[in-house]
Amino acid sequence: MAAWGARLAGVRGVLLDISGVLYDSGEGGGKPIAGSVDAVARLKRSGLKVRFCTNESQKSRSRLVGELRSLGFNIHEGEVTAPPPAACQLLKERGLRPHLLVHDEVRSEFDQVDTSDPNCVVIADAGEGFSYQNMNKAFQVLMGLDTPVLISLGQGRYYKVTSGLMLDVGGYMKALEYACGVEAEVVGKPSPEFFKSALQEMGVEACQEKIKRMKR
Amino acid sequence: MAAWGARLAGVRGVLLDISGVLYDSGEGGGKPIAGSVDAVARLKRSGLKVRFCTNESQKSRSRLVGELRSLGFNIHEGEVTAPPPAACQLLKERGLRPHLLVHDEVRSEFDQVDTSDPNCVVIADAGEGFSYQNMNKAFQVLMGLDTPVLISLGQGRYYKVTSGLMLDVGGYMKALEYACGVEAEVVGKPSPEFFKSALQEMGVEACQEKIKRMKR
């Protein structure tokens, strides 16, 4: 513990991933990973700032947080950084009107965004929504644009649920990139902007020096 | 015409693509591209050997040829080189037992192949068969193999039907490559082996010198 104490000296905040780190999602709300409920509680008691940073884009934040709370986690919606709000911000800043290929659960996160006459495509982990018909529609929208813009909420290869491994949005992003000859802009991890916005919301700054020291 | 005559001196055979070259597929059997029915007839009358080389993998060869004949093309099933028979040959040679993610129409082309206890995945243009569930199953089969083998019948980005552009198998191949960290083996164009087998079936040999001369 002493070694860790020294390593963590000066650390002011902790960003925690959720899926595959705190819990494995799945039927019935998933299950916590051993020790994680207690670890979050101890971090919060320690006085460190704690924020949750996830690429989860199949569920609204309120549902995700509800599930985690029912599993015993001390977590609130305002503590979660997730791709949809970051994407909405980006869309507004650039005057983009998305065609949405997202899970029905998270569609409401885009309620304030103009989706008429689309001039870009936003994809997220749509799960069963990744039908051929829906993929083809997104493809056709992109091919109809003079300057195709593809925004992907995360680029995960797969994720784990209690019943096994599941294809994540990354493969579908690659499919559209290849078919349309475009390169997607990724909102979410591992984009540095995404981590920075999480830090900003937490009120701490990234410190390269600290990272170097921790690596030793 | 004289210039063409000189350029073609010594040419003994012609390989013709089908979709997007002879006809655009679509509802009601598609429609011929202007001049193509006559061009095939003239080539055949010319004494040149003619063979058809397609990546079509949504239809059995018999159905494809039936559609083309009803559009007026002089074509027979034995004149068509298509990926499924080439894939069957490769699977047998290497003792591979495929999990098939293919269109129901072409499943029968794999009737003679052992598909029990799969040790590879074969994907082709499955159209509506590219559901999330089917893609995830193919992904899980690959992830369960010590040495994942992914065979793709073609790697087209998209193709044209009378109603517009449609996503082809290539994007889905890229999706599985990315998710599983594998590189697919492509059977069909543009694989040199595929063209060579078409030439062999036609009884002519490739001649690099000729190609250089034609490029001038």
GROMACS .gro file of C-alpha atoms in nm:
model
  432
    1MET     CA    1   0.000   0.000   0.000
    2ALA     CA    2   0.291   0.231   0.073
    3ALA     CA    3   0.417   0.194  -0.284
    4TRP     CA    4   0.074   0.281  -0.420
    5GLY     CA    5   0.044   0.571  -0.179
    6ALA     CA    6   0.369   0.717  -0.310
    7ARG     CA    7   0.269   0.660  -0.670
    8LEU     CA    8  -0.065   0.829  -0.620
    9ALA     CA    9   0.076   1.130  -0.436
   10GLY     CA   10  -0.069   1.439  -0.601
   11VAL     CA   11  -0.340   1.250  -0.788
   12ARG     CA   12  -0.661   1.446  -0.754
   13GLY     CA   13  -0.913   1.247  -0.953
   14VAL     CA   14  -0.995   0.904  -1.093
   15LEU     CA   15  -1.175   0.824  -1.418
   16LEU     CA   16  -1.343   0.485  -1.414
   17ASP     CA   17  -1.462   0.286  -1.712
   18ILE     CA   18  -1.790   0.103  -1.659
   19SER     CA   19  -1.858  -0.193  -1.894
   20GLY     CA   20  -1.610  -0.474  -1.842
   21VAL     CA   21  -1.449  -0.282  -1.554
   22LEU     CA   22  -1.724  -0.225  -1.299
   23TYR     CA   23  -1.971  -0.476  -1.437
   24ASP     CA   24  -2.055  -0.708  -1.725
   25SER     CA   25  -2.385  -0.610  -1.884
   26GLY     CA   26  -2.635  -0.876  -1.985
   27GLU     CA   27  -2.979  -1.018  -1.923
   28GLY     CA   28  -3.141  -0.891  -1.603
   29GLY     CA   29  -2.909  -0.591  -1.573
   30GLY     CA   30  -2.577  -0.777  -1.574
   31LYS     CA   31  -2.355  -0.844  -1.274
   32PRO     CA   32  -2.082  -0.653  -1.092
   33ILE     CA   33  -1.720  -0.757  -1.131
   34ALA     CA   34  -1.586  -0.887  -0.800
   35GLY     CA   35  -1.470  -0.608  -0.568
   36SER     CA   36  -1.582  -0.322  -0.789
   37VAL     CA   37  -1.878  -0.203  -0.579
   38ASP     CA   38  -1.650  -0.173  -0.278
   39ALA     CA   39  -1.369  -0.014  -0.483
   40VAL     CA   40  -1.598   0.269  -0.601
   41ALA     CA   41  -1.721   0.325  -0.245
   42ARG     CA   42  -1.364   0.342  -0.112
   43LEU     CA   43  -1.251   0.580  -0.387
   44LYS     CA   44  -1.539   0.811  -0.306
   45ARG     CA   45  -1.459   0.798   0.066
   46SER     CA   46  -1.091   0.871  -0.007
   47GLY     CA   47  -1.162   1.230  -0.106
   48LEU     CA   48  -1.045   1.178  -0.464
   49LYS     CA   49  -1.272   1.313  -0.735
   50VAL     CA   50  -1.439   1.023  -0.915
   51ARG     CA   51  -1.600   1.027  -1.256
   52PHE     CA   52  -1.728   0.750  -1.482
   53CYS     CA   53  -1.622   0.753  -1.846
   54THR     CA   54  -1.797   0.508  -2.075
   55ASN     CA   55  -1.851   0.437  -2.443
   56GLU     CA   56  -2.184   0.277  -2.361
   57SER     CA   57  -2.417   0.385  -2.636
   58GLN     CA   58  -2.688   0.119  -2.623
   59LYS     CA   59  -2.854   0.262  -2.315
   60SER     CA   60  -2.949   0.609  -2.202
   61ARG     CA   61  -2.736   0.732  -1.914
   62SER     CA   62  -3.039   0.726  -1.682
   63ARG     CA   63  -3.103   0.358  -1.754
   64LEU     CA   64  -2.735   0.269  -1.721
   65VAL     CA   65  -2.708   0.448  -1.388
   66GLY     CA   66  -3.033   0.289  -1.268
   67GLU     CA   67  -2.896  -0.056  -1.342
   68LEU     CA   68  -2.565   0.017  -1.170
   69ARG     CA   69  -2.735   0.157  -0.861
   70SER     CA   70  -2.952  -0.154  -0.836
   71LEU     CA   71  -2.629  -0.358  -0.840
   72GLY     CA   72  -2.509  -0.157  -0.538
   73PHE     CA   73  -2.285   0.106  -0.704
   74ASN     CA   74  -2.271   0.457  -0.560
   75ILE     CA   75  -2.317   0.646  -0.888
   76HIS     CA   76  -2.527   0.936  -1.017
   77GLU     CA   77  -2.618   1.037  -1.371
   78GLY     CA   78  -2.428   1.366  -1.342
   79GLU     CA   79  -2.106   1.174  -1.277
   80VAL     CA   80  -2.113   0.992  -1.613
   81THR     CA   81  -1.934   1.109  -1.928
   82ALA     CA   82  -2.080   0.929  -2.231
   83PRO     CA   83  -2.055   0.982  -2.610
   84PRO     CA   84  -2.408   1.101  -2.698
   85PRO     CA   85  -2.393   1.442  -2.521
   86ALA     CA   86  -2.042   1.499  -2.661
   87ALA     CA   87  -2.171   1.414  -3.008
   88CYS     CA   88  -2.468   1.651  -2.974
   89GLN     CA   89  -2.228   1.929  -2.882
   90LEU     CA   90  -2.010   1.857  -3.187
   91LEU     CA   91  -2.311   1.840  -3.421
   92LYS     CA   92  -2.439   2.176  -3.303
   93GLU     CA   93  -2.098   2.343  -3.328
   94ARG     CA   94  -2.057   2.229  -3.689
   95GLY     CA   95  -2.415   2.271  -3.809
   96LEU     CA   96  -2.446   1.898  -3.877
   97ARG     CA   97  -2.785   1.729  -3.912
   98PRO     CA   98  -2.739   1.358  -3.853
   99HIS     CA   99  -2.898   1.051  -3.996
  100LEU     CA  100  -2.898   0.839  -3.678
  101LEU     CA  101  -2.805   0.472  -3.679
  102VAL     CA  102  -2.827   0.425  -3.303
  103HIS     CA  103  -3.006   0.206  -3.054
  104ASP     CA  104  -3.367   0.307  -2.988
  105GLU     CA  105  -3.274   0.343  -2.621
  106VAL     CA  106  -3.041   0.637  -2.688
  107ARG     CA  107  -3.237   0.810  -2.963
  108SER     CA  108  -3.389   1.040  -2.702
  109GLU     CA  109  -3.040   1.178  -2.625
  110PHE     CA  110  -3.056   1.342  -2.971
  111ASP     CA  111  -3.404   1.496  -2.921
  112GLN     CA  112  -3.264   1.849  -2.937
  113VAL     CA  113  -3.074   1.789  -3.263
  114ASP     CA  114  -3.212   1.874  -3.607
  115THR     CA  115  -3.225   1.548  -3.806
  116SER     CA  116  -3.404   1.685  -4.114
  117ASP     CA  117  -3.228   1.667  -4.453
  118PRO     CA  118  -2.922   1.487  -4.308
  119ASN     CA  119  -2.571   1.603  -4.396
  120CYS     CA  120  -2.387   1.341  -4.189
  121VAL     CA  121  -2.431   0.997  -4.034
  122VAL     CA  122  -2.394   0.918  -3.665
  123ILE     CA  123  -2.353   0.553  -3.569
  124ALA     CA  124  -2.341   0.401  -3.224
  125ASP     CA  125  -2.373   0.050  -3.089
  126ALA     CA  126  -2.715  -0.019  -3.238
  127GLY     CA  127  -2.719  -0.390  -3.148
  128GLU     CA  128  -3.003  -0.557  -3.336
  129GLY     CA  129  -3.052  -0.222  -3.509
  130PHE     CA  130  -2.749  -0.309  -3.726
  131SER     CA  131  -2.975  -0.473  -3.984
  132TYR     CA  132  -2.872  -0.480  -4.349
  133GLN     CA  133  -3.152  -0.238  -4.426
  134ASN     CA  134  -3.037   0.015  -4.164
  135MET     CA  135  -2.670  -0.018  -4.263
  136ASN     CA  136  -2.762   0.025  -4.629
  137LYS     CA  137  -2.965   0.336  -4.551
  138ALA     CA  138  -2.669   0.491  -4.365
  139PHE     CA  139  -2.444   0.395  -4.659
  140GLN     CA  140  -2.680   0.555  -4.910
  141VAL     CA  141  -2.701   0.877  -4.706
  142LEU     CA  142  -2.320   0.900  -4.700
  143MET     CA  143  -2.289   0.824  -5.072
  144GLY     CA  144  -2.540   1.099  -5.146
  145LEU     CA  145  -2.329   1.367  -4.975
  146ASP     CA  146  -2.070   1.580  -5.152
  147THR     CA  147  -1.857   1.567  -4.839
  148PRO     CA  148  -1.953   1.255  -4.646
  149VAL     CA  149  -1.916   1.290  -4.268
  150LEU     CA  150  -1.934   0.976  -4.055
  151ILE     CA  151  -1.931   1.014  -3.676
  152SER     CA  152  -1.893   0.703  -3.464
  153LEU     CA  153  -1.970   0.691  -3.093
  154GLY     CA  154  -1.673   0.479  -2.991
  155GLN     CA  155  -1.486   0.229  -3.205
  156GLY     CA  156  -1.489  -0.080  -2.982
  157ARG     CA  157  -1.425  -0.418  -3.142
  158TYR     CA  158  -1.651  -0.612  -2.908
  159TYR     CA  159  -1.771  -0.618  -2.552
  160LYS     CA  160  -1.855  -0.882  -2.302
  161VAL     CA  161  -2.196  -0.959  -2.167
  162THR     CA  162  -2.283  -1.236  -1.926
  163SER     CA  163  -2.371  -1.465  -2.220
  164GLY     CA  164  -2.048  -1.403  -2.414
  165LEU     CA  165  -1.880  -1.163  -2.656
  166MET     CA  166  -2.081  -0.922  -2.871
  167LEU     CA  167  -1.982  -0.719  -3.179
  168ASP     CA  168  -1.944  -0.351  -3.095
  169VAL     CA  169  -1.983  -0.044  -3.316
  170GLY     CA  170  -1.621  -0.048  -3.441
  171GLY     CA  171  -1.675  -0.318  -3.704
  172TYR     CA  172  -1.977  -0.140  -3.844
  173MET     CA  173  -1.782   0.184  -3.851
  174LYS     CA  174  -1.512   0.005  -4.054
  175ALA     CA  175  -1.777  -0.136  -4.288
  176LEU     CA  176  -1.909   0.210  -4.372
  177GLU     CA  177  -1.557   0.355  -4.395
  178TYR     CA  178  -1.462   0.088  -4.650
  179ALA     CA  179  -1.783   0.101  -4.853
  180CYS     CA  180  -1.788   0.481  -4.875
  181GLY     CA  181  -1.414   0.553  -4.879
  182VAL     CA  182  -1.439   0.784  -4.577
  183GLU     CA  183  -1.267   0.801  -4.240
  184ALA     CA  184  -1.492   0.819  -3.938
  185GLU     CA  185  -1.455   1.077  -3.663
  186VAL     CA  186  -1.470   0.896  -3.332
  187VAL     CA  187  -1.649   1.054  -3.037
  188GLY     CA  188  -1.574   0.867  -2.716
  189LYS     CA  189  -1.273   0.674  -2.598
  190PRO     CA  190  -0.995   0.667  -2.707
  191SER     CA  191  -1.036   1.022  -2.841
  192PRO     CA  192  -0.826   1.265  -2.632
  193GLU     CA  193  -1.105   1.527  -2.660
  194PHE     CA  194  -1.341   1.288  -2.488
  195PHE     CA  195  -1.107   1.230  -2.195
  196LYS     CA  196  -1.041   1.602  -2.172
  197SER     CA  197  -1.412   1.680  -2.150
  198ALA     CA  198  -1.444   1.422  -1.872
  199LEU     CA  199  -1.158   1.588  -1.683
  200GLN     CA  200  -1.314   1.929  -1.735
  201GLU     CA  201  -1.644   1.805  -1.594
  202MET     CA  202  -1.450   1.667  -1.297
  203GLY     CA  203  -1.260   1.993  -1.247
  204VAL     CA  204  -0.908   1.855  -1.279
  205GLU     CA  205  -0.643   1.887  -1.546
  206ALA     CA  206  -0.439   1.622  -1.725
  207CYS     CA  207  -0.078   1.624  -1.611
  208GLN     CA  208   0.173   1.455  -1.837
  209GLU     CA  209   0.441   1.461  -1.567
  210LYS     CA  210   0.222   1.265  -1.333
  211ILE     CA  211   0.155   1.000  -1.597
  212LYS     CA  212   0.528   0.957  -1.661
  213ARG     CA  213   0.592   0.918  -1.292
  214MET     CA  214   0.321   0.655  -1.255
  215LYS     CA  215   0.467   0.452  -1.539
  216ARG     CA  216   0.801   0.411  -1.365
  217MET     CA  217  -1.196  -0.003  -8.563
  218ALA     CA  218  -0.863  -0.052  -8.733
  219ALA     CA  219  -0.683   0.065  -8.419
  220TRP     CA  220  -0.881  -0.182  -8.211
  221GLY     CA  221  -0.815  -0.457  -8.461
  222ALA     CA  222  -0.441  -0.401  -8.426
  223ARG     CA  223  -0.460  -0.386  -8.050
  224LEU     CA  224  -0.655  -0.710  -8.029
  225ALA     CA  225  -0.425  -0.900  -8.267
  226GLY     CA  226  -0.337  -1.226  -8.096
  227VAL     CA  227  -0.611  -1.201  -7.833
  228ARG     CA  228  -0.774  -1.540  -7.803
  229GLY     CA  229  -1.031  -1.496  -7.532
  230VAL     CA  230  -1.244  -1.242  -7.349
  231LEU     CA  231  -1.349  -1.249  -6.984
  232LEU     CA  232  -1.664  -1.053  -6.920
  233ASP     CA  233  -1.791  -0.927  -6.585
  234ILE     CA  234  -2.167  -0.949  -6.539
  235SER     CA  235  -2.321  -0.719  -6.274
  236GLY     CA  236  -2.280  -0.354  -6.364
  237VAL     CA  237  -2.121  -0.450  -6.697
  238LEU     CA  238  -2.379  -0.660  -6.879
  239TYR     CA  239  -2.677  -0.572  -6.665
  240ASP     CA  240  -2.792  -0.398  -6.348
  241SER     CA  241  -2.969  -0.644  -6.119
  242GLY     CA  242  -3.287  -0.546  -5.939
  243GLU     CA  243  -3.658  -0.610  -5.903
  244GLY     CA  244  -3.803  -0.828  -6.178
  245GLY     CA  245  -3.464  -0.960  -6.289
  246GLY     CA  246  -3.291  -0.627  -6.358
  247LYS     CA  247  -3.222  -0.471  -6.695
  248PRO     CA  248  -2.945  -0.500  -6.954
  249ILE     CA  249  -2.698  -0.218  -6.997
  250ALA     CA  250  -2.743  -0.059  -7.339
  251GLY     CA  251  -2.560  -0.248  -7.616
  252SER     CA  252  -2.446  -0.536  -7.398
  253VAL     CA  253  -2.674  -0.809  -7.536
  254ASP     CA  254  -2.550  -0.731  -7.886
  255ALA     CA  255  -2.187  -0.705  -7.771
  256VAL     CA  256  -2.195  -1.056  -7.623
  257ALA     CA  257  -2.353  -1.191  -7.941
  258ARG     CA  258  -2.088  -1.025  -8.159
  259LEU     CA  259  -1.803  -1.148  -7.939
  260LYS     CA  260  -1.933  -1.502  -7.965
  261ARG     CA  261  -1.970  -1.473  -8.343
  262SER     CA  262  -1.616  -1.335  -8.368
  263GLY     CA  263  -1.457  -1.668  -8.284
  264LEU     CA  264  -1.300  -1.540  -7.964
  265LYS     CA  265  -1.342  -1.757  -7.660
  266VAL     CA  266  -1.586  -1.591  -7.421
  267ARG     CA  267  -1.629  -1.658  -7.051
  268PHE     CA  268  -1.820  -1.476  -6.779
  269CYS     CA  269  -1.641  -1.399  -6.454
  270THR     CA  270  -1.855  -1.269  -6.171
  271ASN     CA  271  -1.842  -1.210  -5.796
  272GLU     CA  272  -2.218  -1.256  -5.781
  273SER     CA  273  -2.282  -1.451  -5.464
  274GLN     CA  274  -2.643  -1.371  -5.387
  275LYS     CA  275  -2.781  -1.600  -5.656
  276SER     CA  276  -2.704  -1.953  -5.769
  277ARG     CA  277  -2.540  -1.965  -6.110
  278SER     CA  278  -2.847  -2.133  -6.258
  279ARG     CA  279  -3.075  -1.852  -6.143
  280LEU     CA  280  -2.832  -1.584  -6.260
  281VAL     CA  281  -2.799  -1.744  -6.601
  282GLY     CA  282  -3.176  -1.790  -6.624
  283GLU     CA  283  -3.228  -1.418  -6.560
  284LEU     CA  284  -2.964  -1.318  -6.813
  285ARG     CA  285  -3.108  -1.547  -7.080
  286SER     CA  286  -3.454  -1.401  -7.025
  287LEU     CA  287  -3.299  -1.057  -7.085
  288GLY     CA  288  -3.171  -1.182  -7.422
  289PHE     CA  289  -2.811  -1.277  -7.340
  290ASN     CA  290  -2.649  -1.575  -7.510
  291ILE     CA  291  -2.504  -1.738  -7.196
  292HIS     CA  292  -2.489  -2.086  -7.044
  293GLU     CA  293  -2.419  -2.195  -6.686
  294GLY     CA  294  -2.100  -2.375  -6.788
  295GLU     CA  295  -1.955  -2.047  -6.916
  296VAL     CA  296  -1.973  -1.874  -6.575
  297THR     CA  297  -1.687  -1.858  -6.325
  298ALA     CA  298  -1.823  -1.763  -5.982
  299PRO     CA  299  -1.679  -1.769  -5.628
  300PRO     CA  300  -1.883  -2.048  -5.462
  301PRO     CA  301  -1.736  -2.341  -5.662
  302ALA     CA  302  -1.385  -2.196  -5.619
  303ALA     CA  303  -1.446  -2.166  -5.245
  304CYS     CA  304  -1.572  -2.527  -5.221
  305GLN     CA  305  -1.254  -2.642  -5.390
  306LEU     CA  306  -1.038  -2.446  -5.145
  307LEU     CA  307  -1.232  -2.572  -4.842
  308LYS     CA  308  -1.189  -2.933  -4.950
  309GLU     CA  309  -0.819  -2.893  -5.024
  310ARG     CA  310  -0.753  -2.750  -4.678
  311GLY     CA  311  -0.993  -2.964  -4.476
  312LEU     CA  312  -1.195  -2.660  -4.372
  313ARG     CA  313  -1.550  -2.693  -4.240
  314PRO     CA  314  -1.722  -2.358  -4.280
  315HIS     CA  315  -1.977  -2.171  -4.080
  316LEU     CA  316  -2.167  -2.013  -4.369
  317LEU     CA  317  -2.285  -1.653  -4.365
  318VAL     CA  318  -2.424  -1.652  -4.718
  319HIS     CA  319  -2.748  -1.577  -4.898
  320ASP     CA  320  -3.002  -1.858  -4.876
  321GLU     CA  321  -3.001  -1.866  -5.258
  322VAL     CA  322  -2.642  -1.990  -5.274
  323ARG     CA  323  -2.641  -2.217  -4.971
  324SER     CA  324  -2.709  -2.512  -5.202
  325GLU     CA  325  -2.374  -2.451  -5.376
  326PHE     CA  326  -2.213  -2.574  -5.050
  327ASP     CA  327  -2.426  -2.890  -5.023
  328GLN     CA  328  -2.122  -3.114  -5.069
  329VAL     CA  329  -1.919  -2.940  -4.799
  330ASP     CA  330  -1.900  -3.060  -4.437
  331THR     CA  331  -2.031  -2.779  -4.218
  332SER     CA  332  -2.027  -2.964  -3.886
  333ASP     CA  333  -1.808  -2.833  -3.602
  334PRO     CA  334  -1.689  -2.530  -3.806
  335ASN     CA  335  -1.319  -2.439  -3.818
  336CYS     CA  336  -1.361  -2.135  -4.044
  337VAL     CA  337  -1.616  -1.877  -4.156
  338VAL     CA  338  -1.720  -1.816  -4.516
  339ILE     CA  339  -1.902  -1.493  -4.592
  340ALA     CA  340  -2.061  -1.383  -4.916
  341ASP     CA  341  -2.305  -1.112  -5.012
  342ALA     CA  342  -2.582  -1.222  -4.776
  343GLY     CA  343  -2.802  -0.916  -4.833
  344GLU     CA  344  -3.073  -0.910  -4.567
  345GLY     CA  345  -2.893  -1.207  -4.413
  346PHE     CA  346  -2.637  -0.961  -4.275
  347SER     CA  347  -2.842  -0.921  -3.956
  348TYR     CA  348  -2.668  -0.833  -3.629
  349GLN     CA  349  -2.750  -1.180  -3.503
  350ASN     CA  350  -2.590  -1.353  -3.803
  351MET     CA  351  -2.284  -1.127  -3.797
  352ASN     CA  352  -2.243  -1.183  -3.425
  353LYS     CA  353  -2.265  -1.559  -3.471
  354ALA     CA  354  -1.990  -1.549  -3.738
  355PHE     CA  355  -1.784  -1.327  -3.505
  356GLN     CA  356  -1.828  -1.570  -3.214
  357VAL     CA  357  -1.728  -1.869  -3.429
  358LEU     CA  358  -1.407  -1.688  -3.534
  359MET     CA  359  -1.328  -1.580  -3.177
  360GLY     CA  360  -1.369  -1.940  -3.063
  361LEU     CA  361  -1.101  -2.071  -3.303
  362ASP     CA  362  -0.732  -2.102  -3.212
  363THR     CA  363  -0.644  -2.000  -3.568
  364PRO     CA  364  -0.936  -1.801  -3.707
  365VAL     CA  365  -0.985  -1.838  -4.083
  366LEU     CA  366  -1.217  -1.597  -4.261
  367ILE     CA  367  -1.291  -1.655  -4.628
  368SER     CA  368  -1.478  -1.386  -4.820
  369LEU     CA  369  -1.641  -1.442  -5.159
  370GLY     CA  370  -1.537  -1.115  -5.317
  371GLN     CA  371  -1.460  -0.789  -5.139
  372GLY     CA  372  -1.682  -0.546  -5.328
  373ARG     CA  373  -1.767  -0.213  -5.164
  374TYR     CA  374  -2.111  -0.186  -5.320
  375TYR     CA  375  -2.303  -0.269  -5.632
  376LYS     CA  376  -2.575  -0.106  -5.831
  377VAL     CA  377  -2.927  -0.232  -5.866
  378THR     CA  378  -3.204  -0.060  -6.058
  379SER     CA  379  -3.321   0.110  -5.735
  380GLY     CA  380  -2.977   0.241  -5.636
  381LEU     CA  381  -2.652   0.143  -5.462
  382MET     CA  382  -2.634  -0.151  -5.222
  383LEU     CA  383  -2.368  -0.249  -4.966
  384ASP     CA  384  -2.166  -0.548  -5.084
  385VAL     CA  385  -1.981  -0.812  -4.883
  386GLY     CA  386  -1.657  -0.609  -4.854
  387GLY     CA  387  -1.775  -0.390  -4.568
  388TYR     CA  388  -1.892  -0.689  -4.369
  389MET     CA  389  -1.560  -0.860  -4.435
  390LYS     CA  390  -1.383  -0.552  -4.295
  391ALA     CA  391  -1.613  -0.553  -3.992
  392LEU     CA  392  -1.518  -0.911  -3.902
  393GLU     CA  393  -1.150  -0.847  -3.979
  394TYR     CA  394  -1.149  -0.554  -3.739
  395ALA     CA  395  -1.351  -0.717  -3.463
  396CYS     CA  396  -1.150  -1.041  -3.468
  397GLY     CA  397  -0.807  -0.905  -3.564
  398VAL     CA  398  -0.783  -1.135  -3.868
  399GLU     CA  399  -0.719  -1.083  -4.238
  400ALA     CA  400  -0.971  -1.240  -4.473
  401GLU     CA  401  -0.875  -1.459  -4.767
  402VAL     CA  402  -1.066  -1.337  -5.070
  403VAL     CA  403  -1.204  -1.586  -5.321
  404GLY     CA  404  -1.321  -1.411  -5.636
  405LYS     CA  405  -1.210  -1.095  -5.810
  406PRO     CA  406  -0.960  -0.935  -5.774
  407SER     CA  407  -0.772  -1.248  -5.662
  408PRO     CA  408  -0.525  -1.355  -5.936
  409GLU     CA  409  -0.606  -1.722  -5.860
  410PHE     CA  410  -0.969  -1.659  -5.946
  411PHE     CA  411  -0.885  -1.504  -6.285
  412LYS     CA  412  -0.638  -1.785  -6.353
  413SER     CA  413  -0.904  -2.048  -6.288
  414ALA     CA  414  -1.138  -1.866  -6.528
  415LEU     CA  415  -0.864  -1.867  -6.794
  416GLN     CA  416  -0.797  -2.235  -6.733
  417GLU     CA  417  -1.165  -2.315  -6.778
  418MET     CA  418  -1.154  -2.113  -7.101
  419GLY     CA  419  -0.841  -2.290  -7.224
  420VAL     CA  420  -0.622  -1.983  -7.268
  421GLU     CA  421  -0.323  -1.851  -7.078
  422ALA     CA  422  -0.255  -1.509  -6.936
  423CYS     CA  423   0.008  -1.322  -7.136
  424GLN     CA  424   0.173  -1.027  -6.965
  425GLU     CA  425   0.327  -0.905  -7.290
  426LYS     CA  426  -0.014  -0.871  -7.446
  427ILE     CA  427  -0.144  -0.669  -7.152
  428LYS     CA  428   0.150  -0.428  -7.178
  429ARG     CA  429   0.088  -0.379  -7.547
  430MET     CA  430  -0.281  -0.308  -7.492
  431LYS     CA  431  -0.203  -0.042  -7.233
  432ARG     CA  432  -0.003   0.168  -7.477
   0.00000   0.00000   0.00000
